[in-house]
Coordinates of C-alpha atoms in Angstrom, one line a residue:
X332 CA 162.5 72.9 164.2
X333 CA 160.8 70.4 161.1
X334 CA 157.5 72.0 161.9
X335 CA 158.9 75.8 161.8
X336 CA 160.8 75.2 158.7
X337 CA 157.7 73.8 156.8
X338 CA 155.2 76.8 157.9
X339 CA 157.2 79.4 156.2
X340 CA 158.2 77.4 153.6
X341 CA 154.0 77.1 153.2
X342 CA 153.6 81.4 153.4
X343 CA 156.4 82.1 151.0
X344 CA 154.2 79.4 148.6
X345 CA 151.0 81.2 149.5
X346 CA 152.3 84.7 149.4
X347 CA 153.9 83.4 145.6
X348 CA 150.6 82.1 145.0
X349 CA 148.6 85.2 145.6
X350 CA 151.3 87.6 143.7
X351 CA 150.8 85.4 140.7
X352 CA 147.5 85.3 141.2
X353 CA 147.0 89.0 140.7
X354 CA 149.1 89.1 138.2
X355 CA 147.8 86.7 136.6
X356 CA 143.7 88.4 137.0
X357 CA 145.2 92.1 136.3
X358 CA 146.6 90.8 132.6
X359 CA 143.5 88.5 132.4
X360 CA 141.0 92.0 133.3
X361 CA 143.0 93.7 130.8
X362 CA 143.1 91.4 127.6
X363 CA 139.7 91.8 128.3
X364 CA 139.1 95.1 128.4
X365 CA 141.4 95.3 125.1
X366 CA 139.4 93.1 123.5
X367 CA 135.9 95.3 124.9
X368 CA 137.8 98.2 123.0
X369 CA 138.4 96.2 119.9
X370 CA 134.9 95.1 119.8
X371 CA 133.4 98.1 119.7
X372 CA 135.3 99.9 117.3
X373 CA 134.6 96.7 114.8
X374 CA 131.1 97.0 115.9
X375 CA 131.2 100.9 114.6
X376 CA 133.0 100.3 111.7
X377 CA 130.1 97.5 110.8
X378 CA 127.5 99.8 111.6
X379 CA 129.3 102.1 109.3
X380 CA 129.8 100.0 106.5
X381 CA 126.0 98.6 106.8
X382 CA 124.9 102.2 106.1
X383 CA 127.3 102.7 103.3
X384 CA 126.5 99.7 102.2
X385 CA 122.1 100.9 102.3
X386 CA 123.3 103.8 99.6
X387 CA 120.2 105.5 100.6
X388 CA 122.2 109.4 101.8
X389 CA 118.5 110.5 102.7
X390 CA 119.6 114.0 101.2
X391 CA 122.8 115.6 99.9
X392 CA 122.3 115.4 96.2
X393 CA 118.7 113.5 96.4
X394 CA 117.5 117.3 96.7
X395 CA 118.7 117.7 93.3
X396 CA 116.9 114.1 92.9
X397 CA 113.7 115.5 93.5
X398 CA 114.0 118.6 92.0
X399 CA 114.5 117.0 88.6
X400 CA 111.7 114.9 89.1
X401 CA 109.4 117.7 90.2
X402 CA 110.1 119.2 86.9
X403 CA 109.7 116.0 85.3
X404 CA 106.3 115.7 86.5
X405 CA 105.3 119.6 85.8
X406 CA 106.3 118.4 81.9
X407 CA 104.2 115.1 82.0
X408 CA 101.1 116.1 83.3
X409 CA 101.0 120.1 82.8
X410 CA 101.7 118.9 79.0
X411 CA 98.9 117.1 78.8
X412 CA 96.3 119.4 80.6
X413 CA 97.8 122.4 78.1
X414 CA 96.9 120.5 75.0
X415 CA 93.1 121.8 75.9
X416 CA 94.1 125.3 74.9
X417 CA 94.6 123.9 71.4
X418 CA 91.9 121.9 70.9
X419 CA 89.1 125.0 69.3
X420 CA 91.8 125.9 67.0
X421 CA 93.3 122.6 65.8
X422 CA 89.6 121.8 65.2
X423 CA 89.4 125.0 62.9
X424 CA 92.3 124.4 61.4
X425 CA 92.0 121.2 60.3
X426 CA 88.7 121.4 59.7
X427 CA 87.5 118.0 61.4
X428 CA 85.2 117.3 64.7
X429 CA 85.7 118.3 68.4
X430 CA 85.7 114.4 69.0
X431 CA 88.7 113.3 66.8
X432 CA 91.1 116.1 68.1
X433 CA 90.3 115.6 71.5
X434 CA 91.2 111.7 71.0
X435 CA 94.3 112.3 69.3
X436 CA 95.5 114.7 72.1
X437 CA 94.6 112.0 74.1
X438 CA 97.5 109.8 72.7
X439 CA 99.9 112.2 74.2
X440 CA 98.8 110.8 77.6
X441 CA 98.5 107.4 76.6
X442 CA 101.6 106.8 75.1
X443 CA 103.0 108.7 78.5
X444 CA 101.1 106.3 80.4
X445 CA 101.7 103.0 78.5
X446 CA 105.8 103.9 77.8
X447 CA 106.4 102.6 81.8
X448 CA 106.1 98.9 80.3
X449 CA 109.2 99.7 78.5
X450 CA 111.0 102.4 80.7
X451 CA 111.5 100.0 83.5
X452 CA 113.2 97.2 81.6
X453 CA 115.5 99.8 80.1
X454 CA 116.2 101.3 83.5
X455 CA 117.7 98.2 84.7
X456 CA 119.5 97.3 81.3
X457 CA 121.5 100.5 80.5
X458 CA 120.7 102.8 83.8
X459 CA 118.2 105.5 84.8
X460 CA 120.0 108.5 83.5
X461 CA 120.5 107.8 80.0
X462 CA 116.6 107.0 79.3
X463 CA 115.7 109.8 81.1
X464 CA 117.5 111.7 79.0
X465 CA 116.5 110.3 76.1
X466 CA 113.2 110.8 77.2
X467 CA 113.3 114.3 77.4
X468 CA 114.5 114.4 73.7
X469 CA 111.8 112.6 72.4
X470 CA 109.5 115.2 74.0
X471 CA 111.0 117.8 72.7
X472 CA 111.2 116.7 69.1
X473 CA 108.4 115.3 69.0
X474 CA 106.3 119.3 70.3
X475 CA 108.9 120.8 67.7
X476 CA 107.7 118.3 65.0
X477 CA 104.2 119.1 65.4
X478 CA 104.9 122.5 65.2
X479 CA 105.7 121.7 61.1
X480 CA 102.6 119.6 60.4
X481 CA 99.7 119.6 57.8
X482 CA 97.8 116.8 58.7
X483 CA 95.9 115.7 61.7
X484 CA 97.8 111.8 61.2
X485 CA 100.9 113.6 61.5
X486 CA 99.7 115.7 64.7
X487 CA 98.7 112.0 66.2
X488 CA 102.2 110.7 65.8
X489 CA 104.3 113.9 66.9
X490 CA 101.8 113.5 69.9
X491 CA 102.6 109.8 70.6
X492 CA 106.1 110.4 70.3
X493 CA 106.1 113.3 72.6
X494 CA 103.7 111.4 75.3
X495 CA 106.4 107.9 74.8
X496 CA 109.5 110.8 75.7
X497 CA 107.6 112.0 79.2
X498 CA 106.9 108.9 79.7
X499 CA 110.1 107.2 79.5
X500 CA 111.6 110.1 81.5
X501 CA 109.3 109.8 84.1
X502 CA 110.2 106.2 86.2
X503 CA 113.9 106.8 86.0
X504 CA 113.3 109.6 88.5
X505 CA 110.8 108.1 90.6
X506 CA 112.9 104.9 90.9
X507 CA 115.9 107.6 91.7
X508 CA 114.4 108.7 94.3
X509 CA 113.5 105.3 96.0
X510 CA 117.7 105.2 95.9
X511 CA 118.7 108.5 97.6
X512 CA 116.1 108.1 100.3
X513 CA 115.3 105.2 102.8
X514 CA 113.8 107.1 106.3
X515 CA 112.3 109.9 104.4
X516 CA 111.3 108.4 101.4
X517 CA 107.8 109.3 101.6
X518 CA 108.1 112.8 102.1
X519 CA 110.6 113.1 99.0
X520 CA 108.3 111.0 96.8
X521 CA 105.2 113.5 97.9
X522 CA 107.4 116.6 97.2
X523 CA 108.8 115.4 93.4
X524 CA 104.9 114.0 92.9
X525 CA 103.7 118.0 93.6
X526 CA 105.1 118.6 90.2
X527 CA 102.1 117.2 88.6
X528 CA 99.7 119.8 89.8
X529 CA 102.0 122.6 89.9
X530 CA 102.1 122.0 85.8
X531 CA 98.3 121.7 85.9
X532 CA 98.0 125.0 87.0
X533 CA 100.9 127.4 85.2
X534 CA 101.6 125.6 81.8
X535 CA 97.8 126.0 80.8
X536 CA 98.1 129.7 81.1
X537 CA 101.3 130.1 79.6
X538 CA 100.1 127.9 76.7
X539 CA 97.5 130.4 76.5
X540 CA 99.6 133.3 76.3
X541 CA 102.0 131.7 73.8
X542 CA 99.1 131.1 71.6
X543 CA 97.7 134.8 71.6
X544 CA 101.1 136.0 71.1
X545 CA 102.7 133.3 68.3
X546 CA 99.9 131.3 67.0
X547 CA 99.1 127.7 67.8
X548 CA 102.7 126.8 65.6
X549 CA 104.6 128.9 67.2
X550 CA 103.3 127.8 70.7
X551 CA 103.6 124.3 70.4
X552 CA 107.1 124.9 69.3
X553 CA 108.0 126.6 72.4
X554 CA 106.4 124.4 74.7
X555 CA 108.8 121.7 72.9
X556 CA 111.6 123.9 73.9
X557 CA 111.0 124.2 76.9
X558 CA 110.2 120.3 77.1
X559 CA 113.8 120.0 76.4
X560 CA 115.0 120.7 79.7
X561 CA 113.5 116.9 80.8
X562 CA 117.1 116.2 78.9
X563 CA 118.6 118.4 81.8
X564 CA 117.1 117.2 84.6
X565 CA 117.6 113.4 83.6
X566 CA 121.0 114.6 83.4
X567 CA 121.3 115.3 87.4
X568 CA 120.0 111.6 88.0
X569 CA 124.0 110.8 89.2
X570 CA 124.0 107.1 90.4
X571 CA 125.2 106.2 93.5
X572 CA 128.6 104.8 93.9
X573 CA 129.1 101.3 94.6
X574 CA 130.4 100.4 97.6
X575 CA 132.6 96.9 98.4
X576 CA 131.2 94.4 100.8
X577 CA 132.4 93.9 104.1
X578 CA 135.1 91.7 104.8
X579 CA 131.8 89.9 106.8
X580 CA 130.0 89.6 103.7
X581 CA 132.8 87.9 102.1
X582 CA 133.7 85.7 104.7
X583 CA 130.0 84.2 104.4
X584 CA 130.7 83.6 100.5
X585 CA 133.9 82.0 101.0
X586 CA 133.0 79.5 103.6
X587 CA 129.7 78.3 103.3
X588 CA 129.1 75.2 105.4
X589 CA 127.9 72.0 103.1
X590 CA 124.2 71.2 104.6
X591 CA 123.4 67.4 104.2
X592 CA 120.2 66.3 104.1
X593 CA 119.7 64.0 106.5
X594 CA 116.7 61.8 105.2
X595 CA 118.5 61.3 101.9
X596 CA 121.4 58.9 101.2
X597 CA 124.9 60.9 100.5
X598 CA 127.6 58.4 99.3
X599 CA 131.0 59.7 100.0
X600 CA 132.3 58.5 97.2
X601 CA 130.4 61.5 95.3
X602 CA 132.7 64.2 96.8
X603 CA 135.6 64.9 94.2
X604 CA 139.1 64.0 95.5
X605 CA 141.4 66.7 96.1
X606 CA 142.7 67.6 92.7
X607 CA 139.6 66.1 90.4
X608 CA 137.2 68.3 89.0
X609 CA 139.2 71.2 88.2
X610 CA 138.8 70.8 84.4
X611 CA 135.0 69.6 84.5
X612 CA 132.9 71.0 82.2
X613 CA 130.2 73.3 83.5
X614 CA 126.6 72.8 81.5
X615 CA 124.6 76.0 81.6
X616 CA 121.3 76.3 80.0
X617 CA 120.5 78.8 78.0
X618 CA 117.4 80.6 79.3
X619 CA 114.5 80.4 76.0
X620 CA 112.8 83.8 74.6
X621 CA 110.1 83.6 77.2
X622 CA 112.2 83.4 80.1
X623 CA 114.1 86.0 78.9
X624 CA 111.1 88.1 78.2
X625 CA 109.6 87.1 81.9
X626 CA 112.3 88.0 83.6
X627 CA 112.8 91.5 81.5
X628 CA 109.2 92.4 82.3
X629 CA 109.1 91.0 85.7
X630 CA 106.4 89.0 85.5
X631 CA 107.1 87.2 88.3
X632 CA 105.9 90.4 90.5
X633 CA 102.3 89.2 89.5
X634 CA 102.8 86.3 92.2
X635 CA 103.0 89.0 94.8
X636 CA 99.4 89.0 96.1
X637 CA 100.2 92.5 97.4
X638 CA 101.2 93.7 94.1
X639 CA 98.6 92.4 92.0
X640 CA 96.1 94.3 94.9
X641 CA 98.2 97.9 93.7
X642 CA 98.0 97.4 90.2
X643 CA 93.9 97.2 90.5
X644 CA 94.1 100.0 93.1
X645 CA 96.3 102.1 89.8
X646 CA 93.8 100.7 87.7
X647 CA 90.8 102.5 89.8
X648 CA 92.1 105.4 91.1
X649 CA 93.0 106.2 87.6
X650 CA 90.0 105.6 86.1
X651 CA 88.0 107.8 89.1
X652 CA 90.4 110.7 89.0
X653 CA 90.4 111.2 85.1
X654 CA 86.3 111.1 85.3
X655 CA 86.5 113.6 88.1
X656 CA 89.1 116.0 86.6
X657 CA 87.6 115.7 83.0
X658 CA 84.3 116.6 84.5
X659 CA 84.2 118.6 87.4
X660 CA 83.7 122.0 86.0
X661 CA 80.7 120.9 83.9
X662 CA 79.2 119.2 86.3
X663 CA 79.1 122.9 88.5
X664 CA 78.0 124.3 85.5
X665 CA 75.2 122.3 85.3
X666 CA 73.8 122.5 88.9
X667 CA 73.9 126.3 88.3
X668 CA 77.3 127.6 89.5
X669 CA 78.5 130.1 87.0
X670 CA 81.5 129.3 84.5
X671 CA 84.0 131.8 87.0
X672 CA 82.8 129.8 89.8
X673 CA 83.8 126.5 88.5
X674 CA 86.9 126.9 87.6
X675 CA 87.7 128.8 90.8
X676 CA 86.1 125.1 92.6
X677 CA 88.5 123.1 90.0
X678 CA 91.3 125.6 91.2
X679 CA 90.8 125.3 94.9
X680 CA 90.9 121.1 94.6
X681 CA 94.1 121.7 92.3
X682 CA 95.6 123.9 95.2
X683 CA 94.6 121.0 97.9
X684 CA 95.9 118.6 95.7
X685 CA 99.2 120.0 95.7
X686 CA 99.2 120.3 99.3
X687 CA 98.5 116.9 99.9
X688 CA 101.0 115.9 97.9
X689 CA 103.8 117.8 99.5
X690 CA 103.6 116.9 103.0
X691 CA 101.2 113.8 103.3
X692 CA 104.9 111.6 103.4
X693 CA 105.1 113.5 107.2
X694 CA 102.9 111.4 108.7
X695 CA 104.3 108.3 107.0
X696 CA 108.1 109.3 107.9
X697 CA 107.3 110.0 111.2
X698 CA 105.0 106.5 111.9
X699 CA 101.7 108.1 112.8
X700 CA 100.4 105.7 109.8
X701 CA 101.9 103.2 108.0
X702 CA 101.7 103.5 104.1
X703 CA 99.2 100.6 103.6
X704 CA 96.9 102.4 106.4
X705 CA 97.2 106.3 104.5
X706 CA 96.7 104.4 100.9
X707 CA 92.7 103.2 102.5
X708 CA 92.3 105.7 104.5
X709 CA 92.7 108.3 101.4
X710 CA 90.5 105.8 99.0
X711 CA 87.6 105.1 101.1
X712 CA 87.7 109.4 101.9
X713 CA 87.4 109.7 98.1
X714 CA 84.6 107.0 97.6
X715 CA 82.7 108.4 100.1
X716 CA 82.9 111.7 98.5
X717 CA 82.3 110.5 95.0
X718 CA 79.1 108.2 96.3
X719 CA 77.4 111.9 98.3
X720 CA 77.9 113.8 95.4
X721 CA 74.2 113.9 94.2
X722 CA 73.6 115.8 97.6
X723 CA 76.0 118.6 97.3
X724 CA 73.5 120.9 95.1
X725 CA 75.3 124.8 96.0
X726 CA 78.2 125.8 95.4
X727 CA 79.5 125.5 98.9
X728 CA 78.7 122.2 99.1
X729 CA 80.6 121.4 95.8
X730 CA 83.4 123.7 96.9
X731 CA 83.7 121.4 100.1
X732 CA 83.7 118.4 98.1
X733 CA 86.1 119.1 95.5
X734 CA 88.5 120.0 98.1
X735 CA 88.5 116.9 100.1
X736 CA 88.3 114.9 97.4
X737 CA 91.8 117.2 96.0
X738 CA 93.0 115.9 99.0
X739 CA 92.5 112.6 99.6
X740 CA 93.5 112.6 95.3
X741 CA 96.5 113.9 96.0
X742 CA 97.6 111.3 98.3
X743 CA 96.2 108.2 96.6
X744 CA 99.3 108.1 94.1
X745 CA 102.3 109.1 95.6
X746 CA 101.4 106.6 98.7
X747 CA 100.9 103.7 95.9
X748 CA 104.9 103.9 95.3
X749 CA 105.6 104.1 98.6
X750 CA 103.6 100.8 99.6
X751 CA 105.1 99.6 96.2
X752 CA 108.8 99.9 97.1
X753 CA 107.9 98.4 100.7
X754 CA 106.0 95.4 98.4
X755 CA 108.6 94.4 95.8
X756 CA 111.4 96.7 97.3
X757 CA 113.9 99.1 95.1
X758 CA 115.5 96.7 92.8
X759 CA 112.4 95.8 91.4
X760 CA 110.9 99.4 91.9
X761 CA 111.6 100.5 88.1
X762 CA 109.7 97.3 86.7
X763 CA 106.8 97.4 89.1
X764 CA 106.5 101.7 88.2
X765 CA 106.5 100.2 84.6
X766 CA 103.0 97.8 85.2
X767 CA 101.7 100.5 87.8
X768 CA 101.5 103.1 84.9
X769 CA 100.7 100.9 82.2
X770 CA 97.5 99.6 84.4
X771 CA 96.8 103.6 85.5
X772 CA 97.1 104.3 81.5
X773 CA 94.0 102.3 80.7
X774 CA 91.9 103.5 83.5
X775 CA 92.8 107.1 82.4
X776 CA 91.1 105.3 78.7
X777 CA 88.6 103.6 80.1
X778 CA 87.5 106.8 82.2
X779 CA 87.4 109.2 79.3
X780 CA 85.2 107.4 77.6
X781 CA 82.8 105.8 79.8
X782 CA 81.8 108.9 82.1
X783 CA 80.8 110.7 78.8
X784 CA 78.9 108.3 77.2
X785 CA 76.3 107.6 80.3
X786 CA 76.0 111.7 80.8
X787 CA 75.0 111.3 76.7
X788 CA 72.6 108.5 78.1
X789 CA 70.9 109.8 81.0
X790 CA 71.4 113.4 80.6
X791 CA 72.5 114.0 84.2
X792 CA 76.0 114.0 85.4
X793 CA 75.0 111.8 88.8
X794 CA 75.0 108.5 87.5
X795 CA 78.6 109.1 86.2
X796 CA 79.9 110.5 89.7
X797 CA 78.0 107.7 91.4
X798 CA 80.0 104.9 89.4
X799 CA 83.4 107.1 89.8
X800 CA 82.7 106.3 93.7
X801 CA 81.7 102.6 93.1
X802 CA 84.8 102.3 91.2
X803 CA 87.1 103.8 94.1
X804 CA 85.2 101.8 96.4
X805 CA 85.8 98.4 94.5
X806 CA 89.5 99.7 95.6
X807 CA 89.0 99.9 99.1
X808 CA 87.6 96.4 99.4
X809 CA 90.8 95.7 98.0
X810 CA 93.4 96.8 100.2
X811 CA 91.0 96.2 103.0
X812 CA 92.0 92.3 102.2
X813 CA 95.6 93.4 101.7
X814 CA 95.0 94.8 105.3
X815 CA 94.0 91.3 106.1
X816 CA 96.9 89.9 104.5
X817 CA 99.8 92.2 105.6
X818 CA 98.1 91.7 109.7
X819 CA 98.1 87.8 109.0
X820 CA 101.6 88.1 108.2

């Protein structure tokens, strides 16, 4: 009778035991499947955040981003191409050499060039859009101005202060750009950069026409006018709004862990009390004019190996394009192409060029080449064409060449701010656009000058296209060793 008592009292436990049991695994099964649910939906709203958080839309209004810049760059390069119309009747009318005009024009494009060294500090001091659009003022007024003038020193400054207004306009909305778009950055630097020759090849004609219809007064004067929209289209350079950090983000800046070092002693008594140190005085240095001045400039980019290796590829690429451009069509002309012909050869690289331009960033969005791969690729296809130059003696031949090297031109200088922003990335994109024009600016010098006075030497164009190639080839053989360097890595 013991025995029969204690065996069900044993199943009644068991049968207890299992119906807790399950109770016990079905709330267990689903906490856990509340807390799978909860997870992922903080997981999404992370993910979410992170990409509010990039501020890179990849479209929306950074259409409107590269449209202004695209008009930007028609200004700042068609600008300087158009002041060639002018340059038979400024020499009449100021009765002075072909030589002197044609080096004051050229302070238009220096002081374009050489005004990045200031745009970029002012960029990140008061914000893209207002120096932008100040830029664009100074442009204008400064065409209008020379409009009114009597003197060739008075021409020269209008000049520079129209070339310091595109300039200034000009790295706002590059370094826009780098902000609107992340994944298809290089495509939307490649489509605003096809503004340059789109203004090489219509404002030259329109100057033209303005000229025959209004005199060289009241065609400077217009082209100041219309210079004036810069103003508008550094207007449309909105910034993004900022967006608050995640609650993760603040989490990690309120509770930071203290790290010790463990081969140095760390008395105890060091740590403040609770309740001491409240009212402790904090000493801050104040940072001296050079600091200051470093860290305005950025000079601390010029540590960056990588960077240093862009600035000399500005430098050269610079230097060789302003030879070629400057050059071309006499060159044909002297190997016996007609005058037509010539400029139809410069026309067909400008076309090319443009091309290139637009949709080269395709093959860098969509990872068939990396930036630092399309930046060598396109330098040592334009050495190479500079360096056979001597052999191309018809005009097919020199057709063929100007177009490739059009092409492989047209890619060299978007791609160098794409590799920039991936070198020194976009907070420090404005600054290092500063130093990348400012280096291009002396090349562009430098190139002018030099190319001429060794065709005045040895009477032959070849020598000058041969050290246009050596030049562009000094730059290969230096991203080859930033290949070296970025594989190493």
């Amino acid at each position: 009778m013991h025995d029969d008592t204690d065996d069900a009292f044993s199943v009644q436990m068991v049968k207890g035991f299992s119906r807790n049991q399950q109770s016990t695994g079905y709330a267990t099964s689903t906490r856990v499947a509340k807390d799978w649910v909860c997870a992922k939906k903080t997981k999404k709203k992370d993910m979410a955040s992170t990409r509010e958080q990039s501020g890179a839309p990849d479209g929306r209004w950074g259409w409107f981003i590269i449209l202004a810049a695209h008009s930007t760059l028609i200004f700042r390069e068609g600008i300087a191409k158009c002041l060639g119309v002018f340059l038979q009747t400024f020499q009449s009318y100021f009765h002075t050499s072909t030589s002197l005009i044609g080096w004051v024009s050229s302070f238009c494009i220096t002081a374009a060039d050489l005004t990045g060294l200031v745009s970029g500090p002012l960029c990140q001091k008061i914000g893209c859009r207002p120096v932008a659009m100040m830029g664009g003022l100074f442009a204008g007024a400064g065409l209008i101005g020379a409009s009114f003038v009597e003197q060739v020193a008075s021409l020269c400054f209008c000049l520079t202060v129209s070339g310091f207004g595109l300039g200034l306009a000009l790295t706002p909305s590059l370094t826009m750009i780098s902000r609107y778009f992340d994944k298809r950055y290089s495509l939307a630097n490649g489509l605003a950069y096809s503004g340059s020759g789109v203004g090489i090849l219509i404002l030259a004609p329109i100057s033209q026409i303005f000229l025959d219809s209004y005199g060289w007064r009241g065609a400077i004067a217009l082209l100041g006018a219309l210079c004036l929209n810069v103003s508008v289209c550094g207007s449309m350079l909105r910034p993004l709004p900022q967006r608050p950090p995640c609650n993760n983000d603040l989490q990690k800046e309120q509770y930071e862990p203290l790290l010790l070092d463990e081969e140095k002693d760390f008395p105890m008594n060091s740590i403040p009390r609770k309740g001491e140190g409240k009212n402790l005085p904090i000493k801050e240095k104040d940072p001296s004019a050079c600091s200051k001045l470093s860290k305005g400039l950025a000079l601390d980019l010029f540590t960056n190996p990588s960077f240093v290796i862009l600035m000399v590829v500005q430098f050269c690429a610079r230097f060789t394009y302003m030879g070629w451009l400057i050059y071309l069509i006499p060159h044909a002309i002297q190997r016996g192409v007609s005058p037509m012909d010539a400029t139809l050869i410069a026309s067909a690289a400008g076309i090319s060029n443009i091309v290139s331009r637009a949709f080269h960033g395709l093959i860098i969005d969509w990872k068939i080449l990396s930036a630092l791969q399309m930046l060598t690729l396109s330098c040592i296809t334009a050495s190479a064409t500079l360096l056979l130059d001597p052999l191309m003696q018809t005009y097919l031949f020199l057709l063929l060449g100007s177009l490739v090297y059009g092409l492989a031109g047209g890619i060299i200088f978007p791609v160098c701010v794409v590799r920039m922003k991936e070198v020194v990335g976009t907070e420090l994109l404005a600054n290092a656009l500063g130093w990348s024009y400012g280096f291009a600016g002396i090349g562009r010098m430098i190139a002018a000058f030099l190319t001429g006075w060794l065709f005045d030497y040895f009477g032959d164009y070849n020598i000058s296209f041969i050290l246009l190639g050596g030049v562009q080839g000094f730059a290969v053989m230096m991203l080859l060793i930033d290949c070296l360097i970025h594989y190493r890595r």
